[in-house]
Tab-separated table of N, CA, C and O in Angstrom:
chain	number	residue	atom	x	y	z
A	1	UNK	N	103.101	43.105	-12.181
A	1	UNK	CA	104.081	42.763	-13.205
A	1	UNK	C	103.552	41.596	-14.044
A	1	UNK	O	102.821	40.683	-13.660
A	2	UNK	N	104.072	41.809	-15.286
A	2	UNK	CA	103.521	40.787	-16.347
A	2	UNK	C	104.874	39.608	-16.679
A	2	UNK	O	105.728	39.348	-15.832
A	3	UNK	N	104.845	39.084	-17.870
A	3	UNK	CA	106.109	37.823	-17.921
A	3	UNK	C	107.114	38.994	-18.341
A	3	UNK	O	108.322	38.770	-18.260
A	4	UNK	N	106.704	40.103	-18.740
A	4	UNK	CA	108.131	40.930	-19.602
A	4	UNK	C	108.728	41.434	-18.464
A	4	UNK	O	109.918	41.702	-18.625
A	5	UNK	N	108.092	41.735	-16.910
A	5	UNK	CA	108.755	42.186	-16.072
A	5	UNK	C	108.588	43.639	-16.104
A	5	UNK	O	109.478	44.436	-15.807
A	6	UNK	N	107.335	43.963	-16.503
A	6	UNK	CA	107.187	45.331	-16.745
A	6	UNK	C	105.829	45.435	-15.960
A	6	UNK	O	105.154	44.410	-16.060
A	7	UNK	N	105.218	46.536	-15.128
A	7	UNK	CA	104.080	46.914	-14.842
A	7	UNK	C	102.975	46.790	-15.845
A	7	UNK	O	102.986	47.627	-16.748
A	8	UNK	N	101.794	45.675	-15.846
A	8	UNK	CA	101.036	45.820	-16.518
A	8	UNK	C	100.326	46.734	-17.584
A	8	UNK	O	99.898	46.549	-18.723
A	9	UNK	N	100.391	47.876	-16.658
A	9	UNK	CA	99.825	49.197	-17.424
A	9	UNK	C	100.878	50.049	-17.910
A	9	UNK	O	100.606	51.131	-18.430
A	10	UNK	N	101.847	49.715	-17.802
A	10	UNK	CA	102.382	50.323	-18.218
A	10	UNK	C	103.382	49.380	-19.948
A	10	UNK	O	104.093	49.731	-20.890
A	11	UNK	N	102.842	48.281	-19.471
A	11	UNK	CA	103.549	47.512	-20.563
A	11	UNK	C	101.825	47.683	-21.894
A	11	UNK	O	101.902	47.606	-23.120
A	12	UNK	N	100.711	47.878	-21.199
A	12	UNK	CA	100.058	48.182	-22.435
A	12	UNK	C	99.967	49.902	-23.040
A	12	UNK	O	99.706	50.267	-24.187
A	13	UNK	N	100.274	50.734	-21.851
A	13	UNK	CA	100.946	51.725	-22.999
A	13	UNK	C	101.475	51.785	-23.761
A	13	UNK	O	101.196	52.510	-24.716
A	14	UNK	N	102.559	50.992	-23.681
A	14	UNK	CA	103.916	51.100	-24.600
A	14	UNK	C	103.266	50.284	-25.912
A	14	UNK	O	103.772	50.530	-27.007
A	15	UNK	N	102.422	49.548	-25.859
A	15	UNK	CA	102.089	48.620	-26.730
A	15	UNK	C	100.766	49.248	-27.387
A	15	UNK	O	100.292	48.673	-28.367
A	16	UNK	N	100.337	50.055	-27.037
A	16	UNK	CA	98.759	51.082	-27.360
A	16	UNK	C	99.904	52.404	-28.255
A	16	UNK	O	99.555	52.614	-29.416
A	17	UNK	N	100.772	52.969	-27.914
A	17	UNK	CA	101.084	54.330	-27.983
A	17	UNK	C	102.591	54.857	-28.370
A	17	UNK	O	102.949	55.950	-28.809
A	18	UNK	N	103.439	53.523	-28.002
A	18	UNK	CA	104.827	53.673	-28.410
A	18	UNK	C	105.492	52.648	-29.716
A	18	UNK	O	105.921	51.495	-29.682
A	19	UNK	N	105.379	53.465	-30.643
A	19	UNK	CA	106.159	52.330	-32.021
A	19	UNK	C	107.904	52.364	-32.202
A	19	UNK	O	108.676	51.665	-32.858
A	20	UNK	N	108.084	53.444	-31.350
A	20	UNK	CA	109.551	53.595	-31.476
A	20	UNK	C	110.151	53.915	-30.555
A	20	UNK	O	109.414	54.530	-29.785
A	21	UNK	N	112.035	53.749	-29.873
A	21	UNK	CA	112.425	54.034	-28.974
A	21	UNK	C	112.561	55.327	-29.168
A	21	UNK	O	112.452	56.079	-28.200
A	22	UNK	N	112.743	55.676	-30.053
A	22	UNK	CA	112.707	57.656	-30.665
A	22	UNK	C	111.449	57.991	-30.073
A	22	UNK	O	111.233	58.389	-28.929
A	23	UNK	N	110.697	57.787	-30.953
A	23	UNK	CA	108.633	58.250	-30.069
A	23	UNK	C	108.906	58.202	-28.248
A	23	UNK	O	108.687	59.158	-27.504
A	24	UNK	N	109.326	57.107	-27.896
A	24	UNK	CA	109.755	57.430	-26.698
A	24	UNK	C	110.179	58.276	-25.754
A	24	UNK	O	109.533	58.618	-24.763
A	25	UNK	N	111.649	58.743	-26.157
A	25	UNK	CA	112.579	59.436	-25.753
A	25	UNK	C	111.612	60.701	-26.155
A	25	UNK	O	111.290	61.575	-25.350
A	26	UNK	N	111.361	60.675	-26.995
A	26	UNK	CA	110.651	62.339	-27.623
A	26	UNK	C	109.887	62.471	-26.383
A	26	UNK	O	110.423	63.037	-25.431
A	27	UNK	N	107.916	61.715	-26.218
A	27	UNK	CA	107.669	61.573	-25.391
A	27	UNK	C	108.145	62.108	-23.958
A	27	UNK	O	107.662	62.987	-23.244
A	28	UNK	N	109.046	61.436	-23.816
A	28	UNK	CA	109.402	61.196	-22.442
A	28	UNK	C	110.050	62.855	-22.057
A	28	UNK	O	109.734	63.376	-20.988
A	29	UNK	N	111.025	63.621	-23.110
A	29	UNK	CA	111.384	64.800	-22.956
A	29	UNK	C	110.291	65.536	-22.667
A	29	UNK	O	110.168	66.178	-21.625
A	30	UNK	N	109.402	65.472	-23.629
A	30	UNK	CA	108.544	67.035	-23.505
A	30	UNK	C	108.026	66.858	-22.064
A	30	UNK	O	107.869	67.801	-21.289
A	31	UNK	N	107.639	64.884	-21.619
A	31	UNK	CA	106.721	65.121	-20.431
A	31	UNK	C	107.846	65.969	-18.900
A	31	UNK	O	107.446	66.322	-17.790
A	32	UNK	N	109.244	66.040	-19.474
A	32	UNK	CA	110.085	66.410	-17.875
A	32	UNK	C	110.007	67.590	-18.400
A	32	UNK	O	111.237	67.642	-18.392
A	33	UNK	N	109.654	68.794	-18.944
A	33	UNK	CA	109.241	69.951	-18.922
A	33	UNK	C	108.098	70.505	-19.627
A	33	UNK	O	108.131	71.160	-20.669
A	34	UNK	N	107.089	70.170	-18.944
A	34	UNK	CA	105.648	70.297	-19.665
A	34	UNK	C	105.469	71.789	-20.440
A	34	UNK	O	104.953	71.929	-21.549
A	35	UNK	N	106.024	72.882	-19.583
A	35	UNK	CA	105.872	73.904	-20.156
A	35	UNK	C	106.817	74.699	-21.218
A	35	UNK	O	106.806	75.848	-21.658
A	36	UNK	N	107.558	73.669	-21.406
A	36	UNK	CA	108.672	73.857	-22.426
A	36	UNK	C	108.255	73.853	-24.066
A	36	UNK	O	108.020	72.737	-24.527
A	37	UNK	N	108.122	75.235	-25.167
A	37	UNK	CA	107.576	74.224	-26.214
A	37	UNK	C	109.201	74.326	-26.984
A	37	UNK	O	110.201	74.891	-26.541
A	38	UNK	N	109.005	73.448	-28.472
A	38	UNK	CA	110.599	72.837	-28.620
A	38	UNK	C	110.219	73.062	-30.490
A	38	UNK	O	109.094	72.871	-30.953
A	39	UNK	N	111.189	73.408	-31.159
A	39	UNK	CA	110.959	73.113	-32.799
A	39	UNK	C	111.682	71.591	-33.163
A	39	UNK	O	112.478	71.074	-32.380
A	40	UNK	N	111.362	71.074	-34.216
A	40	UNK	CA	111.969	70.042	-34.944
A	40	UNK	C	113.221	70.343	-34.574
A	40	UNK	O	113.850	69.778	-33.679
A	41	UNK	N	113.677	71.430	-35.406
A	41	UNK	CA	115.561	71.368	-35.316
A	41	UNK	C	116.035	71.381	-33.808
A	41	UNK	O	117.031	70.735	-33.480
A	42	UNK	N	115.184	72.254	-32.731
A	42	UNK	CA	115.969	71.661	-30.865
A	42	UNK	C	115.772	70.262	-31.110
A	42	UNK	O	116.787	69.588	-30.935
A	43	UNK	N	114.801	69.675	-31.447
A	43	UNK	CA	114.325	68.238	-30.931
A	43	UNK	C	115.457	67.556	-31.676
A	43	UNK	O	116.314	66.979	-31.007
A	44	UNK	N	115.551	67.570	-33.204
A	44	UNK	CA	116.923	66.737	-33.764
A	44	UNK	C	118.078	67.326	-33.259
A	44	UNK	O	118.894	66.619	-33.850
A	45	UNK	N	118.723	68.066	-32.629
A	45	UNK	CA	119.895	68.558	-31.837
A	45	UNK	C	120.071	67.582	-30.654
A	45	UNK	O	120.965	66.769	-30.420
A	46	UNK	N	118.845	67.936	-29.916
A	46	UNK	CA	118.878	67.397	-28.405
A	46	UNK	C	118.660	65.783	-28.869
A	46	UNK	O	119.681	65.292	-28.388
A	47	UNK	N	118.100	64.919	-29.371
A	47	UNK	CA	118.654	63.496	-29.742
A	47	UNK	C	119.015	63.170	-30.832
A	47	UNK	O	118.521	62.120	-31.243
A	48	UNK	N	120.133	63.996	-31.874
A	48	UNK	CA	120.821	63.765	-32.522
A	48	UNK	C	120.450	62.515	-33.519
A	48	UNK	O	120.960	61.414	-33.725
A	49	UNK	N	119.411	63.160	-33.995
A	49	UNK	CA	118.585	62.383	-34.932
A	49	UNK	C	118.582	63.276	-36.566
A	49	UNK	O	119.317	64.186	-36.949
A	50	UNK	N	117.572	62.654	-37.187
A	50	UNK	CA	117.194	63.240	-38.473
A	50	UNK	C	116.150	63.785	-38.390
A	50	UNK	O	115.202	63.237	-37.829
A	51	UNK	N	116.060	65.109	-38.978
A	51	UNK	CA	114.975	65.526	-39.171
A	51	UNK	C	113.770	65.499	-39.897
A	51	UNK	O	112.905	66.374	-39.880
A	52	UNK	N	113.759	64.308	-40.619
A	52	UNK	CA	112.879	63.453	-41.204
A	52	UNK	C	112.505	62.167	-40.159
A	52	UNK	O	111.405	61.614	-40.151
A	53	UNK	N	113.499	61.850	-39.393
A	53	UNK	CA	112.549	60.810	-38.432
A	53	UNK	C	112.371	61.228	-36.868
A	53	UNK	O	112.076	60.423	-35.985
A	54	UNK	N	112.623	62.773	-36.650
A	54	UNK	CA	112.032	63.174	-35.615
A	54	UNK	C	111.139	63.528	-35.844
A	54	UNK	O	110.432	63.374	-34.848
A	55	UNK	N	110.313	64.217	-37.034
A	55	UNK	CA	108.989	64.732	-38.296
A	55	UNK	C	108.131	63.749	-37.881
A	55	UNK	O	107.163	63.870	-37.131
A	56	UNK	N	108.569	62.724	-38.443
A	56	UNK	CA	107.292	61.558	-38.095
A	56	UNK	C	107.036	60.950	-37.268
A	56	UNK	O	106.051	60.217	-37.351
A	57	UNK	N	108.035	61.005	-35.786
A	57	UNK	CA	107.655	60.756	-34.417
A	57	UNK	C	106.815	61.869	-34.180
A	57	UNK	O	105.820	61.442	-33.593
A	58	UNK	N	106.735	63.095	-34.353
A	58	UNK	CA	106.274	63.885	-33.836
A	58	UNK	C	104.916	64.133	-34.291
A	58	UNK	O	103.984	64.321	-33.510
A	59	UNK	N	104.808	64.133	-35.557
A	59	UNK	CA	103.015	63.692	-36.107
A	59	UNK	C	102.438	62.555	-35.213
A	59	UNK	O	101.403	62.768	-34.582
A	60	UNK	N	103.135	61.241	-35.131
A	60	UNK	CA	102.323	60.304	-34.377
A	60	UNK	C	101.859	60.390	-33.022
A	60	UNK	O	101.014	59.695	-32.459
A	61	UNK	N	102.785	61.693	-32.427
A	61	UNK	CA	102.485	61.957	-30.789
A	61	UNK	C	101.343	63.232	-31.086
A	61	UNK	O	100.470	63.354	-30.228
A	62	UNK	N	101.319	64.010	-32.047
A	62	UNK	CA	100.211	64.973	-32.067
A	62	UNK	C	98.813	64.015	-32.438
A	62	UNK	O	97.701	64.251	-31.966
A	63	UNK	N	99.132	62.867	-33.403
A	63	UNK	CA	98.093	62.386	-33.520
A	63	UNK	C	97.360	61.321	-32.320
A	63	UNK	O	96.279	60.735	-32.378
A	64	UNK	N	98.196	61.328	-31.447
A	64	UNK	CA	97.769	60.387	-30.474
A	64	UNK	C	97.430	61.376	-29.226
A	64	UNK	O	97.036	61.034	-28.111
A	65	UNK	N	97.696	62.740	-29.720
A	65	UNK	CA	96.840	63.662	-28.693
A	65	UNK	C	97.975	64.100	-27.107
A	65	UNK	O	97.758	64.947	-26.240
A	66	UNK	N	98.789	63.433	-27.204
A	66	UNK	CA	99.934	64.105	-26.124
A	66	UNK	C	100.330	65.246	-26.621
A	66	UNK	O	100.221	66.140	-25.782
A	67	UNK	N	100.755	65.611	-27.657
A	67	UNK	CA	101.378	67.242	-27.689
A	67	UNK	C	100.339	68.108	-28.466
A	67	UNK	O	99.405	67.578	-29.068
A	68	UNK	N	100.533	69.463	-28.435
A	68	UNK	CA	99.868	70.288	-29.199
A	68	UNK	C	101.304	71.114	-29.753
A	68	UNK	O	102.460	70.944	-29.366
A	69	UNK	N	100.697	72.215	-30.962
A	69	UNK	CA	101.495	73.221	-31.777
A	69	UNK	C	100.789	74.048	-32.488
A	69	UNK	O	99.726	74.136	-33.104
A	70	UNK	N	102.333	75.004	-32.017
A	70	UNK	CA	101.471	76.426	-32.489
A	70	UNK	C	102.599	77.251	-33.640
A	70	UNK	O	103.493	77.964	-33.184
A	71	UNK	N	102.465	77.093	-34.864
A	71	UNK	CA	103.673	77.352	-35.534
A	71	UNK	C	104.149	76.007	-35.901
A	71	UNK	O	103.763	75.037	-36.554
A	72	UNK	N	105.548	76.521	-34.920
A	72	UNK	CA	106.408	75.759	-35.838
A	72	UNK	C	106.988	74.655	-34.321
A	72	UNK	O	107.589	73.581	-34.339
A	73	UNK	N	106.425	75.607	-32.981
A	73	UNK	CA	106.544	75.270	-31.639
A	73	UNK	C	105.878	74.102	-31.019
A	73	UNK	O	104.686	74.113	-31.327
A	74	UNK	N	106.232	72.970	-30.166
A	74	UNK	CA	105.195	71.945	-30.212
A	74	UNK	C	105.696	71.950	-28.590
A	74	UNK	O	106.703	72.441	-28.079
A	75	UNK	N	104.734	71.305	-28.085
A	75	UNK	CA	104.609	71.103	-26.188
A	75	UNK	C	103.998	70.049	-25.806
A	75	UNK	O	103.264	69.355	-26.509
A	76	UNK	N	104.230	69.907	-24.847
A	76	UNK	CA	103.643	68.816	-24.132
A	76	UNK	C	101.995	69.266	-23.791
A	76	UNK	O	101.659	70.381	-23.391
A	77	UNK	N	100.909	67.907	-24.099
A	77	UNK	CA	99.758	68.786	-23.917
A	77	UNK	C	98.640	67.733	-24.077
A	77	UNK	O	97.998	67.591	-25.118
A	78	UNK	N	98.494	67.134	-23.150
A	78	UNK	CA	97.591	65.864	-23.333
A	78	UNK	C	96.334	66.264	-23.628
A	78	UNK	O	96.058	67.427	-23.333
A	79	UNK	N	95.590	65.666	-24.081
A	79	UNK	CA	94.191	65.658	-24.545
A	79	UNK	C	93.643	64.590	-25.575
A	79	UNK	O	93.777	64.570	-26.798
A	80	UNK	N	92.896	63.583	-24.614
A	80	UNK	CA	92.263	64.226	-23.220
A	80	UNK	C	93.506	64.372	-22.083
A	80	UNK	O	94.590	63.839	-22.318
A	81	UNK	N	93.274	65.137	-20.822
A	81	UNK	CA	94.597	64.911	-20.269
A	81	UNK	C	95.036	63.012	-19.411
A	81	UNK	O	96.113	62.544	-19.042
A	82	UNK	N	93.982	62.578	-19.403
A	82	UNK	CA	93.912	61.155	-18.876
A	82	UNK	C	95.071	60.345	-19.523
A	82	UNK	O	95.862	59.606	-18.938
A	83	UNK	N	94.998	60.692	-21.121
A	83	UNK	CA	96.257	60.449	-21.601
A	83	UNK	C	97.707	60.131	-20.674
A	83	UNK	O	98.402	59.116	-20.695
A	84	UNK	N	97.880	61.397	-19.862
A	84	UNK	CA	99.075	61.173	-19.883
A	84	UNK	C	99.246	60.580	-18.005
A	84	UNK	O	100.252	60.811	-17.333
A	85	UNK	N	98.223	59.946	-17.577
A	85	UNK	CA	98.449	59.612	-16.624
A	85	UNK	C	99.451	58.464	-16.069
A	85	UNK	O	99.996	58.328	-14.974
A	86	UNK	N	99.474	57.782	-17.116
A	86	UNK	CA	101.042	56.615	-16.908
A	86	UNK	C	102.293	57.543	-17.193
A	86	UNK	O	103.468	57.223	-17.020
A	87	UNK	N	102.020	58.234	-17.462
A	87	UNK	CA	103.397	58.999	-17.702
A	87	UNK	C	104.532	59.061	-16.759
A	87	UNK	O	105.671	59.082	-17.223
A	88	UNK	N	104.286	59.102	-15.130
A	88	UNK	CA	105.584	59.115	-14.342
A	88	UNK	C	106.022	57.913	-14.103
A	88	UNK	O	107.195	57.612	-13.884
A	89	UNK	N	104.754	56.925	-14.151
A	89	UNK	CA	105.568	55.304	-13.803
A	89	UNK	C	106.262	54.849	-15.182
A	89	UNK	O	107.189	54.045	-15.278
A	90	UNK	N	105.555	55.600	-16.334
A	90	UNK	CA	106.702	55.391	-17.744
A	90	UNK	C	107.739	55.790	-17.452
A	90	UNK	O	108.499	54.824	-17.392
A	91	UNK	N	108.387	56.950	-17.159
A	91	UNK	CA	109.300	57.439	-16.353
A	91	UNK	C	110.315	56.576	-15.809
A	91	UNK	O	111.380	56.154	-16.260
A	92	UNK	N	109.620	56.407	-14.568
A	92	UNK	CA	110.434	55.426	-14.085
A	92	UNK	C	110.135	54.090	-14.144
A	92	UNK	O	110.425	53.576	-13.064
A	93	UNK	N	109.725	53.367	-14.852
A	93	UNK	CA	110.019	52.138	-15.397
A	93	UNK	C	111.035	52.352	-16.344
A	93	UNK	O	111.861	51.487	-16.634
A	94	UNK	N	111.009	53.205	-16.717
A	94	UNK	CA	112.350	53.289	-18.374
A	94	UNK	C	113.869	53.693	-17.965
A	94	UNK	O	114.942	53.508	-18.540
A	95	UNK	N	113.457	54.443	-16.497
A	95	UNK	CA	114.636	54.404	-15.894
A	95	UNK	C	114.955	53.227	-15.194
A	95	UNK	O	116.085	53.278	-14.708
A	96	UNK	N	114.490	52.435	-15.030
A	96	UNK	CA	114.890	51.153	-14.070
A	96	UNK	C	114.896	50.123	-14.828
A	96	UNK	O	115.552	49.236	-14.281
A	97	UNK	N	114.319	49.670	-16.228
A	97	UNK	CA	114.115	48.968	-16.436
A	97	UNK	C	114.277	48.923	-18.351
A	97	UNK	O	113.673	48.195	-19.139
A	98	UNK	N	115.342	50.017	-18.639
A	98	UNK	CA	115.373	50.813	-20.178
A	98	UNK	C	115.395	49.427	-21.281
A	98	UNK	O	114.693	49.531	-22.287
A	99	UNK	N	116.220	48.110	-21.075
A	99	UNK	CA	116.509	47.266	-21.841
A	99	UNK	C	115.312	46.353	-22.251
A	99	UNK	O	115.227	45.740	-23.314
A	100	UNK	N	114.417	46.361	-21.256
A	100	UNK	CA	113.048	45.643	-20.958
A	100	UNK	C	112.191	46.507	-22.037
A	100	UNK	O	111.885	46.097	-23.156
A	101	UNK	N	111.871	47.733	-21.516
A	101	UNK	CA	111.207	48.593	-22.524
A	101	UNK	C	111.604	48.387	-23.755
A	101	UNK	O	110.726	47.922	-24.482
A	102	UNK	N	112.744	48.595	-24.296
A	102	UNK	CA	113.536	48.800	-25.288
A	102	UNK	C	113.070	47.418	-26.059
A	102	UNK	O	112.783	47.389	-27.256
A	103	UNK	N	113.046	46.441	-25.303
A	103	UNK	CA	112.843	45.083	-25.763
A	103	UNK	C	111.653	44.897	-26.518
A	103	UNK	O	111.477	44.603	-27.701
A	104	UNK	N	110.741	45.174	-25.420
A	104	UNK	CA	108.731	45.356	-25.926
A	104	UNK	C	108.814	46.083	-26.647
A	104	UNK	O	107.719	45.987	-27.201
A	105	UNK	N	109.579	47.198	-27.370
A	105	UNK	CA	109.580	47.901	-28.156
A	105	UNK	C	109.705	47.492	-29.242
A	105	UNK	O	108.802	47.635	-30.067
A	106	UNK	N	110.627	46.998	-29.475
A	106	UNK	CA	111.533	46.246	-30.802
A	106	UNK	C	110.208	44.699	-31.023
A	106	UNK	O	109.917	44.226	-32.122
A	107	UNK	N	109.873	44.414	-30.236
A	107	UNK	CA	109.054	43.033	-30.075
A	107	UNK	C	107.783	43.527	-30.951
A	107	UNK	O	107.377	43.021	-31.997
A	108	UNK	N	107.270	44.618	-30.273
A	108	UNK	CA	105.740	44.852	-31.183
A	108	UNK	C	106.320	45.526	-32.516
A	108	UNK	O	105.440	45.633	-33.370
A	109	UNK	N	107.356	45.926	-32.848
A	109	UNK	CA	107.594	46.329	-34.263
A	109	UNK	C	107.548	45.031	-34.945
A	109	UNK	O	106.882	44.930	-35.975
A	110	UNK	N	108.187	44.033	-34.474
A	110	UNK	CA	108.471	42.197	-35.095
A	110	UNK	C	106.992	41.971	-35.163
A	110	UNK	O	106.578	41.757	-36.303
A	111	UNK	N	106.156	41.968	-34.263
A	111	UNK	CA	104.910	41.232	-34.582
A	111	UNK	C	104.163	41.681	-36.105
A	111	UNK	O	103.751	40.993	-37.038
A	112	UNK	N	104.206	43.233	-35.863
A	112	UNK	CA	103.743	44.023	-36.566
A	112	UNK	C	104.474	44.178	-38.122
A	112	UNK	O	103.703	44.438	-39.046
A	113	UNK	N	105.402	44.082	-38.319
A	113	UNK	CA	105.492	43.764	-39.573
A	113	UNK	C	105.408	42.542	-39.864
A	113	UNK	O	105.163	42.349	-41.054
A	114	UNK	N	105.540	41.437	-39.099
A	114	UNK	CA	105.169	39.947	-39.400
A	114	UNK	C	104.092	40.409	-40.092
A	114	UNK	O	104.130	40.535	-41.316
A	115	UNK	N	102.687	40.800	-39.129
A	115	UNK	CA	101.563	40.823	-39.598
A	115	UNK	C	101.111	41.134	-40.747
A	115	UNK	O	100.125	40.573	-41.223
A	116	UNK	N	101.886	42.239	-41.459
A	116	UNK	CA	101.777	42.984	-42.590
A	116	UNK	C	102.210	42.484	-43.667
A	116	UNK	O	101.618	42.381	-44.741
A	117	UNK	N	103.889	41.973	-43.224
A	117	UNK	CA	104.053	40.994	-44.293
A	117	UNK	C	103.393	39.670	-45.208
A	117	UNK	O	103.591	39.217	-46.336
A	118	UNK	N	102.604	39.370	-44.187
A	118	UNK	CA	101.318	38.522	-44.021
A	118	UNK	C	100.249	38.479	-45.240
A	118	UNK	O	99.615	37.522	-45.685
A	119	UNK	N	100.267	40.248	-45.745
A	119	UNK	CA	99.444	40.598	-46.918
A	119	UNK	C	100.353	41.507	-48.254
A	119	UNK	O	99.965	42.392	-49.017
A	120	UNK	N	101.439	40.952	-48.130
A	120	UNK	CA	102.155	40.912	-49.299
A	120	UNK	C	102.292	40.094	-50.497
A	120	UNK	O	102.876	39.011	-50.519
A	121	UNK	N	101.692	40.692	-51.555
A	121	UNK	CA	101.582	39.569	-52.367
A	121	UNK	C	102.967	38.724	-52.733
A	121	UNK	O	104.097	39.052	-52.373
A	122	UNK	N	102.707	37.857	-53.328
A	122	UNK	CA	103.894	36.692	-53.364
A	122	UNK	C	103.869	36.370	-54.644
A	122	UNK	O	102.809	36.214	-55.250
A	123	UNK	N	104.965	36.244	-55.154
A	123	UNK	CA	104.923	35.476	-56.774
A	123	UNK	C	104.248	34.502	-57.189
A	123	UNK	O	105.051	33.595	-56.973
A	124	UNK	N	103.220	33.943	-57.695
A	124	UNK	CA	103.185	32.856	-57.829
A	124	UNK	C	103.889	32.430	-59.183
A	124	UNK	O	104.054	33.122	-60.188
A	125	UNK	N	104.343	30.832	-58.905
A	125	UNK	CA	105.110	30.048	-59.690
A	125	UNK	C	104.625	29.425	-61.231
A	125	UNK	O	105.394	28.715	-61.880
C-alpha cells in the first residue's frame, strides 16, 4: 500500500490507463464477462450515459489495447494479454475501496489539466 491506501500496482494502473470513472466502469464490465461482445447503445443503456461520452471511453480502451471490434461489436481482449493482469485486484480494490479510486481518479484529471493549463496562452497587458 501507498499514502492513497491503494495497492501500489494497482494505484499505477489507474494512473497509466484510467482517465475516467466512466473508462473505468466500462473497463471493469467487459473484464466480468470476457466473452461477452456489447454495442455503444448496450453500453450507454447499461451505464446510462451518453453516447458521445461512452464513444470516447471506448476509443481510449481500444487504443490502450484492452478491447478489440468487429463491426459495430466490441469485447474484452487484451493485447498484449499482460495488459490485463491487474485486472482482478482492480476488481477488487474498487470494490473495497470505490471512494479511494474514485479519488486518484479525479486527482490525476486535476494534475493534468493544471499541467495543460500551464501552456495556455495568457493575455498580455
Amino acid at each position: 500500500m501507498n499514502e492513497s491506501g491503494l495497492p501500489s500496482r494497482i494505484r499505477e494502473f489507474i494512473l497509466r490507463y484510467v482517465t475516467s470513472v466512466e473508462q473505468l466502469e466500462l473497463l471493469l464490465l467487459f473484464a466480468a464477462d470476457p466473452a461477452r461482445s456489447w454495442t455503444i447503445l448496450q453500453l450507454v443503456n447499461e451505464l446510462r450515459s451518453s453516447q458521445e461520452s461512452v464513444t470516447r471511453r471506448m476509443k481510449q480502451l481500444l487504443n490502450e489495447g484492452f478491447l478489440s471490434n468487429t463491426g459495430e461489436f466490441y469485447r474484452f481482449d487484451p493485447s498484449p494479454p499482460e495488459i490485463a493482469a491487474d485486472i482482478p485486484e482492480l476488481i477488487a480494490t474498487y470494490r473495497e475501496y470505490r471512494v479511494r479510486v474514485t479519488e486518484l481518479i479525479y486527482s490525476r484529471a486535476g494534475v493534468l489539466k493544471n499541467f495543460s493549463d500551464a501552456f495556455k496562452l495568457k493575455p498580455t497587458e
